[in-house]
Short mmCIF file of C-alpha atoms in Angstrom, two decimals:
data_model
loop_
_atom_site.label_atom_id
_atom_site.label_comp_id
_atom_site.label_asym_id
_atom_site.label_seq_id
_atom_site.Cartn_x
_atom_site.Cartn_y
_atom_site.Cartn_z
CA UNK A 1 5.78 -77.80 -0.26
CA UNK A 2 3.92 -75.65 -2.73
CA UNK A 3 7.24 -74.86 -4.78
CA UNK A 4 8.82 -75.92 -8.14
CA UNK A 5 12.10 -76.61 -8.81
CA UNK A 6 13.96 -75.55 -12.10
CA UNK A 7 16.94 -77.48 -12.69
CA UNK A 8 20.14 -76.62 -15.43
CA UNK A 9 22.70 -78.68 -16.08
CA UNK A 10 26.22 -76.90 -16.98
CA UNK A 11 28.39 -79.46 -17.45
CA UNK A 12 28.80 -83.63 -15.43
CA UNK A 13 29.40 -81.38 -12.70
CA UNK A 14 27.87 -78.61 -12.14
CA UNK A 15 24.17 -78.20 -11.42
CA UNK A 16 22.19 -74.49 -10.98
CA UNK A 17 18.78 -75.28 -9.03
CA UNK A 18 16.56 -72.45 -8.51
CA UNK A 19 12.80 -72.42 -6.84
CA UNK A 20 10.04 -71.41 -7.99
CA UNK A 21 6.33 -70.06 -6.72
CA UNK A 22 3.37 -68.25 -7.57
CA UNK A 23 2.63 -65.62 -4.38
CA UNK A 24 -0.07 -63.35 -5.19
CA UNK A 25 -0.12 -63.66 -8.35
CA UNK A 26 3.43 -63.26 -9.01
CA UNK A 27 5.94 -65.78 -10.19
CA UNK A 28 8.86 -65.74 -8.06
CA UNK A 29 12.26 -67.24 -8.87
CA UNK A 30 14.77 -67.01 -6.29
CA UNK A 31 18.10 -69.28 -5.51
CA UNK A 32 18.40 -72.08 -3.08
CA UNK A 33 20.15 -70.67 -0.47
CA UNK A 34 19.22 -72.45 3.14
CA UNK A 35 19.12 -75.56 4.86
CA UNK A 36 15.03 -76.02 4.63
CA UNK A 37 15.01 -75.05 0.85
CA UNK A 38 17.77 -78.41 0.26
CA UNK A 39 15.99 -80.31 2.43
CA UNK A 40 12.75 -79.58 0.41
CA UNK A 41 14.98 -80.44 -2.98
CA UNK A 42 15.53 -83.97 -1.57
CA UNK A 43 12.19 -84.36 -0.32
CA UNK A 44 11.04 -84.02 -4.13
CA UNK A 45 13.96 -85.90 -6.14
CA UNK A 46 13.47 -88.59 -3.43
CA UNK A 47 10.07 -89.11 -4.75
CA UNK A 48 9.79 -92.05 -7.35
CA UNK A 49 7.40 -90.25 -9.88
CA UNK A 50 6.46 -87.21 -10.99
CA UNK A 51 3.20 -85.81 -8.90
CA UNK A 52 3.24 -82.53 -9.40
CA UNK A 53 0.47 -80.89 -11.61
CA UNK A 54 0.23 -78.75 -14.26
CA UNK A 55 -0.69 -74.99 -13.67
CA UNK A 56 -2.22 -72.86 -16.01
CA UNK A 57 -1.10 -69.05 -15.30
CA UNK A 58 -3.56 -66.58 -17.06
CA UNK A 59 -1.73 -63.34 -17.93
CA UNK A 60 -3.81 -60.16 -19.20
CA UNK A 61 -2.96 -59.00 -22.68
CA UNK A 62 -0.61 -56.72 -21.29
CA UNK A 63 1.18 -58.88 -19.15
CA UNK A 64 1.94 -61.36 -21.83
CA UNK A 65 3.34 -58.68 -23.87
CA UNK A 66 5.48 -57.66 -21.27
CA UNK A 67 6.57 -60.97 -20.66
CA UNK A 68 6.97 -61.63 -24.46
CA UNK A 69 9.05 -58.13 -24.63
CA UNK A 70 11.83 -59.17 -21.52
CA UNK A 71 12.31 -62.46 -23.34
CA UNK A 72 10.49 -64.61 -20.78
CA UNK A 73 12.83 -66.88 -18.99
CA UNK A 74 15.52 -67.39 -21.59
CA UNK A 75 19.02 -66.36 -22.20
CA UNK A 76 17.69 -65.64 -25.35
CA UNK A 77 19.36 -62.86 -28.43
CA UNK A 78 16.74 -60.07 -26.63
CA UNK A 79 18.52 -61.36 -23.00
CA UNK A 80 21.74 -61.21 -24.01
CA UNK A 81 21.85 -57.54 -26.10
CA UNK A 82 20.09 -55.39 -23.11
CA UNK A 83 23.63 -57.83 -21.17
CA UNK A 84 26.00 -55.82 -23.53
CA UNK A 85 24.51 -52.49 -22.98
CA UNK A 86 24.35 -52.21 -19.61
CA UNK A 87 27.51 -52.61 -16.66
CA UNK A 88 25.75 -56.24 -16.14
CA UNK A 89 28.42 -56.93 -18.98
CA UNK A 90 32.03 -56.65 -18.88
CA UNK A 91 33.64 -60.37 -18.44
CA UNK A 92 37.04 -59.90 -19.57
CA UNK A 93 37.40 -56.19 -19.35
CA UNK A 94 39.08 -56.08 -16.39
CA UNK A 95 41.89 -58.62 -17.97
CA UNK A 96 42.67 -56.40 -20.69
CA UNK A 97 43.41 -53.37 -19.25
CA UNK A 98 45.29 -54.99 -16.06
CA UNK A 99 47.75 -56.56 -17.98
CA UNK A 100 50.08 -56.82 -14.82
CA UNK A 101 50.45 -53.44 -14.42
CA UNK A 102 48.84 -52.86 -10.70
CA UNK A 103 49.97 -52.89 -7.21
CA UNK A 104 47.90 -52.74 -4.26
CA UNK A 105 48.86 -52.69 -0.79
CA UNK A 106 47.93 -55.82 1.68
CA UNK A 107 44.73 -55.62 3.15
CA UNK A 108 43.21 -57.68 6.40
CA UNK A 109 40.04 -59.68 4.67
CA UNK A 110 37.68 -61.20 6.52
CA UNK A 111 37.55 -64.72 6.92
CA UNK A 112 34.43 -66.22 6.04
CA UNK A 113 35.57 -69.66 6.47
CA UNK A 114 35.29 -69.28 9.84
CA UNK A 115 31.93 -68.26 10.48
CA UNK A 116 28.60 -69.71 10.06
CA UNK A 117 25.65 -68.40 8.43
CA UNK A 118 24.28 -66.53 11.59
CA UNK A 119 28.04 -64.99 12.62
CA UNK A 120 27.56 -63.77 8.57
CA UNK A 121 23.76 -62.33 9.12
CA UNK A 122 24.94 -60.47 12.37
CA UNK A 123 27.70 -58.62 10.85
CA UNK A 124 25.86 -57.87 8.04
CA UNK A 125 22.87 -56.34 10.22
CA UNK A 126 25.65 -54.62 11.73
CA UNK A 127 27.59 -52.76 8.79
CA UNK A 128 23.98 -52.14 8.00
CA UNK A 129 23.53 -50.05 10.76
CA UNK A 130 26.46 -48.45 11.19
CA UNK A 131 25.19 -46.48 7.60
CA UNK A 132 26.01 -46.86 4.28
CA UNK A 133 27.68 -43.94 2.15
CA UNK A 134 25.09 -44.03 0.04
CA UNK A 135 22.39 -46.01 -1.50
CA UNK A 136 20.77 -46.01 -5.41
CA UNK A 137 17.26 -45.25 -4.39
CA UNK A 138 14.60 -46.94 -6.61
CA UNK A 139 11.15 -45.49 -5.84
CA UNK A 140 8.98 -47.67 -7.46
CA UNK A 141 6.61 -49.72 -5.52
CA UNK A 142 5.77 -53.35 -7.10
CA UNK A 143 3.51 -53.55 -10.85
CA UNK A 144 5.54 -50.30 -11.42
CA UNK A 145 7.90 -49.35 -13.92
CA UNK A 146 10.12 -46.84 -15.12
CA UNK A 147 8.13 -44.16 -16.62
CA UNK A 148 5.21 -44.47 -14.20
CA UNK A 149 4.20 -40.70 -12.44
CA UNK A 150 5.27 -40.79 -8.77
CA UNK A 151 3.56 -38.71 -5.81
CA UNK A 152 6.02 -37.39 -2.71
CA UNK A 153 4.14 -39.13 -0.91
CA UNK A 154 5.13 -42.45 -2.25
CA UNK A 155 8.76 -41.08 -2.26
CA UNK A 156 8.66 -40.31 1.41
CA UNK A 157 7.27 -43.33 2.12
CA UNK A 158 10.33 -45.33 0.31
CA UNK A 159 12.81 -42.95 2.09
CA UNK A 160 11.66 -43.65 5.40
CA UNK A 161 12.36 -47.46 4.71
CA UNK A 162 16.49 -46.24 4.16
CA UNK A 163 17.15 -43.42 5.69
CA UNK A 164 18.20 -44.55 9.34
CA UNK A 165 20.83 -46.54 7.08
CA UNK A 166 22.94 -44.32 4.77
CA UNK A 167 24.28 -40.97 4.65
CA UNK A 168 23.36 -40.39 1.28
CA UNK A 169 21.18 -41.27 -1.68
CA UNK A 170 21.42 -41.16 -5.84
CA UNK A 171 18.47 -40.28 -7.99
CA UNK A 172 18.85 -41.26 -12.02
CA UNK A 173 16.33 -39.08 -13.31
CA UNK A 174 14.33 -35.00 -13.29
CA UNK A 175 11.38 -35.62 -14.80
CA UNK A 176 7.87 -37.99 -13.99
CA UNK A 177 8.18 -37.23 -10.30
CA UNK A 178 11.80 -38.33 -9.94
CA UNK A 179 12.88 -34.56 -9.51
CA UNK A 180 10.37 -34.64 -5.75
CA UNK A 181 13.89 -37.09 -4.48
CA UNK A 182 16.08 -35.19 -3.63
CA UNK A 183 14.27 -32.91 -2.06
CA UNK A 184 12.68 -35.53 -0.02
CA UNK A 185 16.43 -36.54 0.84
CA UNK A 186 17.52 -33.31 1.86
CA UNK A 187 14.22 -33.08 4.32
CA UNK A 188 15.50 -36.25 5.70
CA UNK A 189 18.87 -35.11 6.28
CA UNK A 190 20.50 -36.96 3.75
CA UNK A 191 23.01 -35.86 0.83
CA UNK A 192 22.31 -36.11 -2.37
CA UNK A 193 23.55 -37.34 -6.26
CA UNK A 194 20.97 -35.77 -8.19
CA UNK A 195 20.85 -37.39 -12.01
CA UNK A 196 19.97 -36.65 -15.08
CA UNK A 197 18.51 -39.34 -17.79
CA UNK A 198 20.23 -38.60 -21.06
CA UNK A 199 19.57 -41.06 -24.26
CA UNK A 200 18.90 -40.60 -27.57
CA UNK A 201 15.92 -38.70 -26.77
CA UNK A 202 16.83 -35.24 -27.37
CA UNK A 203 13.62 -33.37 -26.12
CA UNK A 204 13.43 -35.60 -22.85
CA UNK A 205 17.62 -34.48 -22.41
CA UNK A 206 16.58 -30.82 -22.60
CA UNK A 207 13.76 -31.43 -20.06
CA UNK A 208 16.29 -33.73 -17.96
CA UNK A 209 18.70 -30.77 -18.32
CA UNK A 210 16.62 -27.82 -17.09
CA UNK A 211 15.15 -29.69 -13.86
CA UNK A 212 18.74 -30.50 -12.69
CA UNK A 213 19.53 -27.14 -13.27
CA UNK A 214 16.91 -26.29 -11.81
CA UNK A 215 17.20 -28.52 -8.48
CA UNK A 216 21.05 -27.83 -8.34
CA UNK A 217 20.31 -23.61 -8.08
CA UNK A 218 17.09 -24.65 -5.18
CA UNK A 219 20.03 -26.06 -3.03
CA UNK A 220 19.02 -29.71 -3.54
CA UNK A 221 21.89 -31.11 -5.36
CA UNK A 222 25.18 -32.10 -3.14
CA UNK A 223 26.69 -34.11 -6.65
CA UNK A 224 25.47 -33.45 -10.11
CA UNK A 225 24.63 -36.65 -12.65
CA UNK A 226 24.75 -36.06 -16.13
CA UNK A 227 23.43 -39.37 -17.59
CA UNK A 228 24.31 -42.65 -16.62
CA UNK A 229 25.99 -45.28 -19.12
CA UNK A 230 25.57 -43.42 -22.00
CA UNK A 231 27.86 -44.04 -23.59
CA UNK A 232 28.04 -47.82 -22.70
CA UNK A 233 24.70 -47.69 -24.27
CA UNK A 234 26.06 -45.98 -27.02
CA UNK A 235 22.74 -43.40 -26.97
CA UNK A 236 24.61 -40.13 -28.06
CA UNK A 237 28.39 -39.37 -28.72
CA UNK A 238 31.14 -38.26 -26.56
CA UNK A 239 30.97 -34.48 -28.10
CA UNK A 240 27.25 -34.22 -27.41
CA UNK A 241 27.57 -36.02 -23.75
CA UNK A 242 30.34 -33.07 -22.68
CA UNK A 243 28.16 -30.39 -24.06
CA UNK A 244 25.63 -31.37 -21.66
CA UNK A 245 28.52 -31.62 -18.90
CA UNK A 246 29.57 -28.25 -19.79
CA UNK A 247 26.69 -26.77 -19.76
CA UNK A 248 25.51 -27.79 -16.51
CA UNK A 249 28.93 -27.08 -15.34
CA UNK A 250 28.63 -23.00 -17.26
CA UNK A 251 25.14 -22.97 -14.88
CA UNK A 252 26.27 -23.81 -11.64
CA UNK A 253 29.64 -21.55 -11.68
CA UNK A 254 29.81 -20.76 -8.42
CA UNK A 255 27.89 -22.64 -6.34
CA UNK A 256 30.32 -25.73 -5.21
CA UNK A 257 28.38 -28.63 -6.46
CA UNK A 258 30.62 -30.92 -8.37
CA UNK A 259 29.75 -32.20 -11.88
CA UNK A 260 30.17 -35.60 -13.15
CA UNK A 261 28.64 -38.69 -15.37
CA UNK A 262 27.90 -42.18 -14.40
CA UNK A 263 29.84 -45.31 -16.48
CA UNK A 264 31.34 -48.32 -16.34
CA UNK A 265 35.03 -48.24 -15.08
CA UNK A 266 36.22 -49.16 -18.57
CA UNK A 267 34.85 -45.95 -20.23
CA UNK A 268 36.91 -44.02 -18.64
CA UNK A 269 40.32 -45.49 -19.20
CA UNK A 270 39.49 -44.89 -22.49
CA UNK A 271 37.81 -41.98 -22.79
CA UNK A 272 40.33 -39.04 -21.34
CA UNK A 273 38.49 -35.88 -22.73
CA UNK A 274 35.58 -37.51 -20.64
CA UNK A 275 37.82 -37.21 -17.38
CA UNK A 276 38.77 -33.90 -18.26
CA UNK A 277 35.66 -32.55 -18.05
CA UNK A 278 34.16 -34.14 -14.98
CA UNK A 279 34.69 -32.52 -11.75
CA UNK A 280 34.54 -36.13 -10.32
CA UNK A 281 34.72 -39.59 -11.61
CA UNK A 282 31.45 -41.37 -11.33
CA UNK A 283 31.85 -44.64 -11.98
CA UNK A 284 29.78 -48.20 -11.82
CA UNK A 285 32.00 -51.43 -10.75
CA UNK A 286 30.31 -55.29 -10.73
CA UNK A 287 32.83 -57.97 -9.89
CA UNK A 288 29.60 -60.26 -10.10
CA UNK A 289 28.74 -59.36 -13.81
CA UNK A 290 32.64 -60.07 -15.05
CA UNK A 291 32.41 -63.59 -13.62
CA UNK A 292 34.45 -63.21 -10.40
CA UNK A 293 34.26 -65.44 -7.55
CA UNK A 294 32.95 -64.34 -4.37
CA UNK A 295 36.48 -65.15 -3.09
CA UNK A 296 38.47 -63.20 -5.60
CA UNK A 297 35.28 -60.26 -5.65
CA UNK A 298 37.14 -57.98 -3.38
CA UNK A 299 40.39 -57.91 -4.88
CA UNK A 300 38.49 -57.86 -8.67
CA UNK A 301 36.70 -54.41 -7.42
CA UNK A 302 39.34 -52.95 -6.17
CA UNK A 303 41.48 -53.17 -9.03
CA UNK A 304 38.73 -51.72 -10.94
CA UNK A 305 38.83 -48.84 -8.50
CA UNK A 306 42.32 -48.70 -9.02
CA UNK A 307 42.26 -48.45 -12.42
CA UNK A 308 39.90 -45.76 -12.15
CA UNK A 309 41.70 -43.76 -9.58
CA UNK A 310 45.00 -44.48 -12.20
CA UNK A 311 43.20 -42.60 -14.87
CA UNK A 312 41.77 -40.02 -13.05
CA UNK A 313 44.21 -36.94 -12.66
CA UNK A 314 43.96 -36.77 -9.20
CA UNK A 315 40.17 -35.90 -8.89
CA UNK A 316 37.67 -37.86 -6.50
CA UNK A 317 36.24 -41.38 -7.86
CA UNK A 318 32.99 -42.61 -6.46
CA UNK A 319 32.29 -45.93 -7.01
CA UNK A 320 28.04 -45.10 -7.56
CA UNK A 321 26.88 -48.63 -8.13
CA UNK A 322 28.26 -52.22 -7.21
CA UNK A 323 26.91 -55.12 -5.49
CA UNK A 324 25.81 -59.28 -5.30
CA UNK A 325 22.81 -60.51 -6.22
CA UNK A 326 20.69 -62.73 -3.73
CA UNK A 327 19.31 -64.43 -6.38
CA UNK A 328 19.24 -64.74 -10.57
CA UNK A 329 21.58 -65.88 -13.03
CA UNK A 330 25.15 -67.69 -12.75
CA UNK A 331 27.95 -65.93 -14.75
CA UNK A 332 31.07 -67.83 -14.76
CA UNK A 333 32.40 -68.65 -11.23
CA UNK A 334 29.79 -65.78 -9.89
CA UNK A 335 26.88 -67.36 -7.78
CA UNK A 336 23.88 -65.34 -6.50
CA UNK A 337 22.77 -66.41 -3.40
CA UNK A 338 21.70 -64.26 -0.23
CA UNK A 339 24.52 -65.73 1.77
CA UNK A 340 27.19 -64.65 -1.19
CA UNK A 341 25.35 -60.79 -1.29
CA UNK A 342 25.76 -60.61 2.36
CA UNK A 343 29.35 -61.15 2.21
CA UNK A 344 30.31 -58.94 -0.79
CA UNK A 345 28.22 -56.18 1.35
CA UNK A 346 30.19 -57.22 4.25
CA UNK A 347 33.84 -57.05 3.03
CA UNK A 348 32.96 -53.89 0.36
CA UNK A 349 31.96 -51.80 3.43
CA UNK A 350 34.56 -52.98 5.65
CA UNK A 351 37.48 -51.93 2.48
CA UNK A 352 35.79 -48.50 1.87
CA UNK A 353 35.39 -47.52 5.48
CA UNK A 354 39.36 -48.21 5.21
CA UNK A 355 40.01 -46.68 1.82
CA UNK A 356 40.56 -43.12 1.92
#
C-alpha cells in the first residue's frame, strides 16, 4: 500500500503503531487514525513473511546534519532536554500546585460517546467557522525554518489561508520579516498579539525591543509580547525579563495597548513580581504534554486556567497557546490522533465561548 509501519511495544498491553511514507521526498510519520489505515495494518501482519524492501534515502550534507542535530527518530538525551525547556513538559506540575485546593463550577461537556467520527468532523468544521479568538500564526512555508527572511507576500499569502476563521492572530517575533505580520493582520481586519523574541541574545533583544516599539507606536499592536518562555528556558533572569517589560511599558504610556509575557501556567504561580508587572497574564496551557487523557483534558486545562486566574490579582489571563496533536508521540494516557485533536478543539471552544 506503499506505507511502512513502525511498531512500539509499551508494556503486554499496550501497542503505539504509527505509518510511515516517503511523499516528495519527505518522510512522513503520522498516527493511525481511520478505518482504511487498520485495515491496511492487517493486510500487512496478515502476511506470512516479510516482503517489503529495503530503501535507501539519500540526504544532502545538510540534511543529514539536520537530521543528526533533532536527534533523528529517538527519544534520545538531545529529545528529551529541548522536552524540559519548552511547555511540551510539565507532567506532574499541575499535581503539585492543585493539592485539593480548587473548585470549579459544573459544566455541560459534550458527549463524545455518542457520536461517530463524521457527527465529530461536522462540529468541528463548524466551531471552525464560527471563528476562533485567535490563532498562533506560523509563516513559514515547508523546507523553512526559523530564521529564514520572509517577504509580505508570503505572509499575505499564509493569512489568507486563516483569516475567514479567527478574530485574531499572535506573532513571536520583530525581526527577519516577522515584524511585516501584524501589519498584514491589521489589513485583514484582524487583532493582533505582537511578540517579541527575547533569549540570551542580548543584541537580537535590543533589536526585538525597538521593532515592537516601534510597531506598537504605528498602531499595529492590539497586545504587546515580551518574550515567550523565557524563563522556562531559563535564557535571562527575572530582573532582566521585567526591565524589558518596563521598558516597553515606560514607551507606550499612553496609548492603551496592554503589556504582557508569554509562559507556562506554572511560572506564574511562582513568580509574583512577574504578575505585578504585566498588564495581562499571558500564559501557555497543554493538558496533552502533562499526560492527560483526552477524557480528563478539559477539566486538566481548566484548572490550569484556574490556577492562573487564582494568582493573577484580578487582571485578564489569556490562555495564548494550547492544543492536541493529530499525530506524534504518546505521553502517558495522552494519544495524538486527528480524531482526539478534533475533540480537544471541539470542547476547548465550546468552554471558552462560555467562560467569561
Amino acid at each position: 500500500k506503499g506505507y511502512y509501519f513502525l511498531n512500539t511495544r509499551y508494556d503486554k498491553t499496550r501497542w503505539e503503531v504509527e505509518k510511515m511514507n516517503l511523499s516528495k521526498g519527505q518522510l512522513i510519520l503520522s498516527s493511525i487514525s481511520t478505518k482504511e489505515d487498520i485495515e491496511n495494518l492487517k493486510e500487512i501482519t496478515e502476511t506470512t513473511q516479510d516482503t517489503v524492501t529495503n530503501y535507501n534515502f539519500t540526504a544532502t550534507k545538510k540534511e543529514f546534519k539536520k537530521f543528526v542535530k533533532n536527534d533523528g527518530f529517538s527519544l534520545g538525551a538531545k529529545r528529551k532536554a529541548v522536552k524540559e525547556t519548552s511547555s511540551a513538559y510539565g507532567a506532574g506540575k499541575l499535581a503539585s500546585l492543585v493539592n485539593g485546593g480548587l473548585t470549579l463550577g459544573a459544566i455541560s461537556k459534550i458527549d463524545f460517546s455518542k457520536k461517530n467520527e463524521r457527527e465529530i468532523k461536522n462540529l468541528f468544521s463548524e466551531k471552525l467557522e464560527s471563528r476562533l479568538h485567535g490563532i498562533c500564526f506560523s509563516p513559514y512555508i515547508e523546507g523553512q525554518v526559523a530564521g529564514d527572511i520572509l517577504t509580505e507576500a508570503q505572509i499575505l499569502k499564509r493569512m489568507e489561508v486563516i483569516a475567514p476563521y479567527i478574530k485574531s492572530v499572535r506573532s513571536f517575533s520583530c525581526t527577519e520579516g516577522n515584524e511585516l505580520i501584524p501589519k498584514v493582520a491589521h489589513e485583514k481586519g484582524l487583532k493582533t498579539m505582537v511578540g517579541a523574541w527575547i533569549s540570551d541574545d542580548s543584541q537580537r533583544n535590543e533589536k526585538e525591543i525597538e521593532t515592537l516599539i516601534h510597531l506598537a507606536k504605528s498602531g499595529y499592536v492590539d497586545i504587546a509580547a515580551v518574550g515567550n518562555e523565557v524563563l522556562l528556558r531559563n535564557d535571562i533572569t527575572e530582573e532582566e525579563l521585567i526591565n524589558y517589560i518596563n521598558r516597553v511599558k515606560e514607551a507606550l504610556v499612553g496609548l492603551n495597548i496592554p503589556v504582557g509575557y508569554v509562559d507556562t501556567y506554572y511560572e506564574f504561580y511562582q513568580r509574583p513580581k512577574l504578575v505585578e508587572v504585566s498588564d495581562v497574564i499571558l500564559t501557555n496551557c497543554y493538558p496533552f504534554w502533562e499526560g492527560s487523557s483526552l477524557e480528563d483534558s478539559l477539566m486538566h486545562l481548566r484548572q490550569m486556567h484556574a490556577i492562573t486566574k487564582k494568582v493573577a490579582n484580578g487582571k485578564k489571563v489569556i490562555i495564548t497557546e494550547t492544543g492536541w496533536p493529530s499525530q506524534g508521540q504518546t505521553v502517558e494516557n495522552a494519544y495524538p490522533n486527528q480524531l482526539n485533536a478534533m475533540k480537544y478543539f471541539i470542547q476547548t471552544q465550546e468552554w471558552t465561548k462560555n467562560e467569561d
